[in-house]
Amino acid sequence: MGANHNTKRYGELWPDYRIELGLKILEKLKQWIIVSGGWAWHFMSEMNHKEYKHAHDHKDIDIFVNPKNVGIVMQILLEEGFQKVWTRYDKLQSDENFRRYEKVEWLDIGREVRITIDFFESKSLKTIEVNGWNVVDPETLLSFYSNIHSSDKCWAVKGALQLLSEHKNPVGNPLLSKMP
């Protein structure tokens, strides 16, 4: 579970390059993946929302891939310059067959940015389509915050929990990206 937020930092935005670089690789993988984590909440949020750091976690990109599509996704990642990174989770037994891939990009301003993709396998996962993106179903996604994802304090998670408790669909709801 994630640590409590420093509310003094509410209002901070993700830099545009973080969103642009994430979207660039996600577009190339789009037809073979299911988006999870902060990027799933991003796509479920209302269009043109502000990219608050505390609303959606964009530090990494979480994806699920059907085992039959693993080869093509790995090929695309390697062609795009991503490399396998070993983590402490690689040796743990899991149904998701976890992998991590990373790539370093250099910005025009001479700064380096690491793009991290956490890659899980799944044959069956409850999903929804949102604006052309295949994402993990909100209720299923919320269940991952006890074992796969850690940012359970983000505004989207809290907002989705509230909306679902009220029997409301969180998709497109401003609460997924609204500052509390």
PDB file of C-alpha atoms in Angstrom:
ATOM      1  CA  MET A   1       0.000   0.000   0.000  1.00  0.00           C
ATOM      2  CA  GLY A   2       1.217   3.458  -0.799  1.00  0.00           C
ATOM      3  CA  ALA A   3       2.198   6.022   1.779  1.00  0.00           C
ATOM      4  CA  ASN A   4      -0.165   8.849   2.603  1.00  0.00           C
ATOM      5  CA  HIS A   5       0.126  11.842   0.311  1.00  0.00           C
ATOM      6  CA  ASN A   6       1.858  15.056   1.257  1.00  0.00           C
ATOM      7  CA  THR A   7      -1.145  17.336   0.790  1.00  0.00           C
ATOM      8  CA  LYS A   8       1.167  20.376   0.544  1.00  0.00           C
ATOM      9  CA  ARG A   9       2.198  19.007  -2.863  1.00  0.00           C
ATOM     10  CA  TYR A  10      -1.359  18.703  -4.195  1.00  0.00           C
ATOM     11  CA  GLY A  11      -1.668  20.617  -7.427  1.00  0.00           C
ATOM     12  CA  GLU A  12       1.660  19.423  -8.873  1.00  0.00           C
ATOM     13  CA  LEU A  13       1.312  18.279 -12.458  1.00  0.00           C
ATOM     14  CA  TRP A  14       3.090  15.548 -14.390  1.00  0.00           C
ATOM     15  CA  PRO A  15       5.452  17.075 -16.935  1.00  0.00           C
ATOM     16  CA  ASP A  16       4.113  16.937 -20.493  1.00  0.00           C
ATOM     17  CA  TYR A  17       7.052  14.806 -21.624  1.00  0.00           C
ATOM     18  CA  ARG A  18       6.099  12.038 -19.158  1.00  0.00           C
ATOM     19  CA  ILE A  19       2.613  11.806 -20.665  1.00  0.00           C
ATOM     20  CA  GLU A  20       3.852  12.123 -24.266  1.00  0.00           C
ATOM     21  CA  LEU A  21       6.503   9.402 -23.868  1.00  0.00           C
ATOM     22  CA  GLY A  22       4.004   7.070 -22.190  1.00  0.00           C
ATOM     23  CA  LEU A  23       1.408   7.606 -24.906  1.00  0.00           C
ATOM     24  CA  LYS A  24       4.026   7.085 -27.617  1.00  0.00           C
ATOM     25  CA  ILE A  25       4.828   3.519 -26.537  1.00  0.00           C
ATOM     26  CA  LEU A  26       1.250   2.704 -25.521  1.00  0.00           C
ATOM     27  CA  GLU A  27       0.017   3.636 -29.016  1.00  0.00           C
ATOM     28  CA  LYS A  28       2.455   1.120 -30.530  1.00  0.00           C
ATOM     29  CA  LEU A  29       1.308  -1.627 -28.154  1.00  0.00           C
ATOM     30  CA  LYS A  30      -2.375  -0.678 -28.092  1.00  0.00           C
ATOM     31  CA  GLN A  31      -3.894  -3.585 -30.012  1.00  0.00           C
ATOM     32  CA  TRP A  32      -2.103  -6.271 -27.954  1.00  0.00           C
ATOM     33  CA  ILE A  33      -2.349  -4.990 -24.391  1.00  0.00           C
ATOM     34  CA  ILE A  34      -4.688  -4.245 -21.521  1.00  0.00           C
ATOM     35  CA  VAL A  35      -3.768  -1.048 -19.685  1.00  0.00           C
ATOM     36  CA  SER A  36      -3.702  -1.168 -15.889  1.00  0.00           C
ATOM     37  CA  GLY A  37      -2.665   1.049 -12.971  1.00  0.00           C
ATOM     38  CA  GLY A  38      -2.385   4.820 -13.268  1.00  0.00           C
ATOM     39  CA  TRP A  39      -2.626   4.776 -17.040  1.00  0.00           C
ATOM     40  CA  ALA A  40      -5.933   2.857 -16.853  1.00  0.00           C
ATOM     41  CA  TRP A  41      -7.304   5.556 -14.518  1.00  0.00           C
ATOM     42  CA  HIS A  42      -5.932   8.147 -16.938  1.00  0.00           C
ATOM     43  CA  PHE A  43      -7.924   6.677 -19.827  1.00  0.00           C
ATOM     44  CA  MET A  44     -11.035   6.240 -17.660  1.00  0.00           C
ATOM     45  CA  SER A  45     -10.915   9.903 -16.593  1.00  0.00           C
ATOM     46  CA  GLU A  46     -12.785  12.612 -18.405  1.00  0.00           C
ATOM     47  CA  MET A  47     -11.111  13.830 -21.587  1.00  0.00           C
ATOM     48  CA  ASN A  48      -8.562  16.666 -21.316  1.00  0.00           C
ATOM     49  CA  HIS A  49      -8.233  16.399 -17.548  1.00  0.00           C
ATOM     50  CA  LYS A  50      -5.311  18.003 -15.720  1.00  0.00           C
ATOM     51  CA  GLU A  51      -2.433  15.586 -15.153  1.00  0.00           C
ATOM     52  CA  TYR A  52      -2.131  15.911 -11.388  1.00  0.00           C
ATOM     53  CA  LYS A  53       0.629  13.791  -9.878  1.00  0.00           C
ATOM     54  CA  HIS A  54      -1.665  12.655  -7.078  1.00  0.00           C
ATOM     55  CA  ALA A  55      -4.536  11.699  -9.383  1.00  0.00           C
ATOM     56  CA  HIS A  56      -2.847   9.064 -11.563  1.00  0.00           C
ATOM     57  CA  ASP A  57       0.499   7.351 -11.157  1.00  0.00           C
ATOM     58  CA  HIS A  58       2.515   7.919 -14.336  1.00  0.00           C
ATOM     59  CA  LYS A  59       5.894   6.884 -12.879  1.00  0.00           C
ATOM     60  CA  ASP A  60       5.535   3.604 -14.736  1.00  0.00           C
ATOM     61  CA  ILE A  61       3.228   1.937 -17.230  1.00  0.00           C
ATOM     62  CA  ASP A  62       1.384  -1.199 -16.115  1.00  0.00           C
ATOM     63  CA  ILE A  63       0.137  -3.532 -18.845  1.00  0.00           C
ATOM     64  CA  PHE A  64      -1.376  -6.986 -19.086  1.00  0.00           C
ATOM     65  CA  VAL A  65      -0.760  -9.141 -22.125  1.00  0.00           C
ATOM     66  CA  ASN A  66      -2.491 -12.328 -23.182  1.00  0.00           C
ATOM     67  CA  PRO A  67       0.178 -15.072 -23.331  1.00  0.00           C
ATOM     68  CA  LYS A  68      -0.508 -15.552 -27.058  1.00  0.00           C
ATOM     69  CA  ASN A  69       0.550 -11.897 -27.634  1.00  0.00           C
ATOM     70  CA  VAL A  70       3.644 -11.862 -25.419  1.00  0.00           C
ATOM     71  CA  GLY A  71       6.034 -12.432 -28.349  1.00  0.00           C
ATOM     72  CA  ILE A  72       4.762  -9.512 -30.418  1.00  0.00           C
ATOM     73  CA  VAL A  73       4.714  -7.144 -27.421  1.00  0.00           C
ATOM     74  CA  MET A  74       8.265  -8.124 -26.455  1.00  0.00           C
ATOM     75  CA  GLN A  75       9.389  -7.673 -30.068  1.00  0.00           C
ATOM     76  CA  ILE A  76       7.903  -4.155 -30.208  1.00  0.00           C
ATOM     77  CA  LEU A  77       9.484  -3.218 -26.879  1.00  0.00           C
ATOM     78  CA  LEU A  78      12.905  -4.422 -28.025  1.00  0.00           C
ATOM     79  CA  GLU A  79      12.548  -2.631 -31.384  1.00  0.00           C
ATOM     80  CA  GLU A  80      11.703   0.556 -29.467  1.00  0.00           C
ATOM     81  CA  GLY A  81      14.875   0.267 -27.392  1.00  0.00           C
ATOM     82  CA  PHE A  82      13.421  -1.174 -24.191  1.00  0.00           C
ATOM     83  CA  GLN A  83      15.498  -3.671 -22.249  1.00  0.00           C
ATOM     84  CA  LYS A  84      14.569  -6.329 -19.706  1.00  0.00           C
ATOM     85  CA  VAL A  85      15.355  -5.204 -16.174  1.00  0.00           C
ATOM     86  CA  TRP A  86      15.660  -7.763 -13.398  1.00  0.00           C
ATOM     87  CA  THR A  87      13.751  -7.074 -10.193  1.00  0.00           C
ATOM     88  CA  ARG A  88      13.258  -8.832  -6.876  1.00  0.00           C
ATOM     89  CA  TYR A  89       9.812  -9.895  -8.129  1.00  0.00           C
ATOM     90  CA  ASP A  90      11.135 -11.964 -11.040  1.00  0.00           C
ATOM     91  CA  LYS A  91      11.792 -15.018  -8.881  1.00  0.00           C
ATOM     92  CA  LEU A  92       8.478 -14.957  -7.033  1.00  0.00           C
ATOM     93  CA  GLN A  93       5.827 -17.452  -8.072  1.00  0.00           C
ATOM     94  CA  SER A  94       2.815 -15.669  -9.527  1.00  0.00           C
ATOM     95  CA  ASP A  95       0.042 -16.236 -12.005  1.00  0.00           C
ATOM     96  CA  GLU A  96       0.933 -12.996 -13.786  1.00  0.00           C
ATOM     97  CA  ASN A  97       4.501 -13.922 -14.946  1.00  0.00           C
ATOM     98  CA  PHE A  98       5.851 -10.436 -14.204  1.00  0.00           C
ATOM     99  CA  ARG A  99       8.502  -8.706 -16.340  1.00  0.00           C
ATOM    100  CA  ARG A 100       9.913  -5.184 -16.292  1.00  0.00           C
ATOM    101  CA  TYR A 101      11.232  -3.306 -19.316  1.00  0.00           C
ATOM    102  CA  GLU A 102      12.924   0.082 -19.301  1.00  0.00           C
ATOM    103  CA  LYS A 103      14.243   2.613 -21.741  1.00  0.00           C
ATOM    104  CA  VAL A 104      16.093   5.873 -21.220  1.00  0.00           C
ATOM    105  CA  GLU A 105      15.100   8.799 -23.434  1.00  0.00           C
ATOM    106  CA  TRP A 106      16.990  12.056 -23.686  1.00  0.00           C
ATOM    107  CA  LEU A 107      14.912  15.211 -23.774  1.00  0.00           C
ATOM    108  CA  ASP A 108      15.891  18.172 -25.942  1.00  0.00           C
ATOM    109  CA  ILE A 109      16.877  20.005 -22.768  1.00  0.00           C
ATOM    110  CA  GLY A 110      19.582  17.395 -22.079  1.00  0.00           C
ATOM    111  CA  ARG A 111      17.735  15.607 -19.307  1.00  0.00           C
ATOM    112  CA  GLU A 112      17.327  11.857 -19.219  1.00  0.00           C
ATOM    113  CA  VAL A 113      13.960  10.219 -18.532  1.00  0.00           C
ATOM    114  CA  ARG A 114      13.446   6.567 -17.689  1.00  0.00           C
ATOM    115  CA  ILE A 115      10.327   4.904 -19.075  1.00  0.00           C
ATOM    116  CA  THR A 116       9.365   1.805 -17.104  1.00  0.00           C
ATOM    117  CA  ILE A 117       6.863  -0.803 -18.237  1.00  0.00           C
ATOM    118  CA  ASP A 118       5.632  -3.387 -15.753  1.00  0.00           C
ATOM    119  CA  PHE A 119       4.403  -6.276 -17.867  1.00  0.00           C
ATOM    120  CA  PHE A 120       2.041  -8.941 -16.540  1.00  0.00           C
ATOM    121  CA  GLU A 121       0.503 -11.893 -18.353  1.00  0.00           C
ATOM    122  CA  SER A 122      -3.135 -12.879 -18.114  1.00  0.00           C
ATOM    123  CA  LYS A 123      -5.383 -15.138 -20.173  1.00  0.00           C
ATOM    124  CA  SER A 124      -8.551 -13.848 -18.613  1.00  0.00           C
ATOM    125  CA  LEU A 125      -9.027 -10.449 -17.146  1.00  0.00           C
ATOM    126  CA  LYS A 126     -12.207  -8.445 -16.887  1.00  0.00           C
ATOM    127  CA  THR A 127     -11.767  -5.414 -19.142  1.00  0.00           C
ATOM    128  CA  ILE A 128     -13.673  -2.503 -20.598  1.00  0.00           C
ATOM    129  CA  GLU A 129     -13.035  -0.347 -23.636  1.00  0.00           C
ATOM    130  CA  VAL A 130     -12.663   3.368 -23.044  1.00  0.00           C
ATOM    131  CA  ASN A 131     -12.048   5.732 -25.948  1.00  0.00           C
ATOM    132  CA  GLY A 132     -10.394   2.970 -27.979  1.00  0.00           C
ATOM    133  CA  TRP A 133      -8.251   1.683 -25.107  1.00  0.00           C
ATOM    134  CA  ASN A 134      -8.648  -1.754 -23.546  1.00  0.00           C
ATOM    135  CA  VAL A 135      -8.311  -1.200 -19.782  1.00  0.00           C
ATOM    136  CA  VAL A 136      -8.809  -3.308 -16.679  1.00  0.00           C
ATOM    137  CA  ASP A 137     -12.374  -3.079 -15.402  1.00  0.00           C
ATOM    138  CA  PRO A 138     -12.532  -0.568 -12.505  1.00  0.00           C
ATOM    139  CA  GLU A 139     -13.641  -3.082  -9.854  1.00  0.00           C
ATOM    140  CA  THR A 140     -10.973  -5.552 -10.948  1.00  0.00           C
ATOM    141  CA  LEU A 141      -8.378  -2.791 -11.022  1.00  0.00           C
ATOM    142  CA  LEU A 142      -9.247  -1.776  -7.469  1.00  0.00           C
ATOM    143  CA  SER A 143      -8.668  -5.370  -6.340  1.00  0.00           C
ATOM    144  CA  PHE A 144      -5.046  -5.102  -7.556  1.00  0.00           C
ATOM    145  CA  TYR A 145      -4.118  -2.523  -4.939  1.00  0.00           C
ATOM    146  CA  SER A 146      -3.511  -5.278  -2.409  1.00  0.00           C
ATOM    147  CA  ASN A 147      -0.927  -7.159  -4.495  1.00  0.00           C
ATOM    148  CA  ILE A 148       0.012  -5.746  -7.935  1.00  0.00           C
ATOM    149  CA  HIS A 149      -0.275  -1.959  -7.694  1.00  0.00           C
ATOM    150  CA  SER A 150       0.765   0.181  -4.757  1.00  0.00           C
ATOM    151  CA  SER A 151      -0.631   3.696  -5.260  1.00  0.00           C
ATOM    152  CA  ASP A 152      -3.907   3.118  -3.457  1.00  0.00           C
ATOM    153  CA  LYS A 153      -3.914   6.687  -2.135  1.00  0.00           C
ATOM    154  CA  CYS A 154      -4.242   8.305  -5.568  1.00  0.00           C
ATOM    155  CA  TRP A 155      -7.338  10.385  -6.146  1.00  0.00           C
ATOM    156  CA  ALA A 156      -8.589   8.101  -8.908  1.00  0.00           C
ATOM    157  CA  VAL A 157      -8.574   5.050  -6.645  1.00  0.00           C
ATOM    158  CA  LYS A 158     -10.352   6.914  -3.862  1.00  0.00           C
ATOM    159  CA  GLY A 159     -12.821   8.433  -6.323  1.00  0.00           C
ATOM    160  CA  ALA A 160     -13.570   5.089  -7.977  1.00  0.00           C
ATOM    161  CA  LEU A 161     -14.125   3.444  -4.600  1.00  0.00           C
ATOM    162  CA  GLN A 162     -16.590   6.179  -3.646  1.00  0.00           C
ATOM    163  CA  LEU A 163     -18.432   6.066  -6.966  1.00  0.00           C
ATOM    164  CA  LEU A 164     -18.704   2.276  -7.021  1.00  0.00           C
ATOM    165  CA  SER A 165     -19.962   2.270  -3.416  1.00  0.00           C
ATOM    166  CA  GLU A 166     -22.714   4.596  -4.669  1.00  0.00           C
ATOM    167  CA  HIS A 167     -23.372   2.206  -7.601  1.00  0.00           C
ATOM    168  CA  LYS A 168     -22.118   4.808 -10.093  1.00  0.00           C
ATOM    169  CA  ASN A 169     -19.907   4.096 -13.080  1.00  0.00           C
ATOM    170  CA  PRO A 170     -16.543   5.832 -12.540  1.00  0.00           C
ATOM    171  CA  VAL A 171     -15.667   5.988 -16.249  1.00  0.00           C
ATOM    172  CA  GLY A 172     -15.589   9.594 -17.413  1.00  0.00           C
ATOM    173  CA  ASN A 173     -16.444  10.913 -13.962  1.00  0.00           C
ATOM    174  CA  PRO A 174     -14.537  14.099 -12.986  1.00  0.00           C
ATOM    175  CA  LEU A 175     -13.911  12.603  -9.539  1.00  0.00           C
ATOM    176  CA  LEU A 176     -11.177  10.379 -11.055  1.00  0.00           C
ATOM    177  CA  SER A 177      -8.937  13.404 -11.609  1.00  0.00           C
ATOM    178  CA  LYS A 178     -10.344  15.976  -9.188  1.00  0.00           C
ATOM    179  CA  MET A 179      -8.246  17.449  -6.402  1.00  0.00           C
ATOM    180  CA  PRO A 180      -9.907  16.648  -3.051  1.00  0.00           C
TER     181      PRO A 180
END
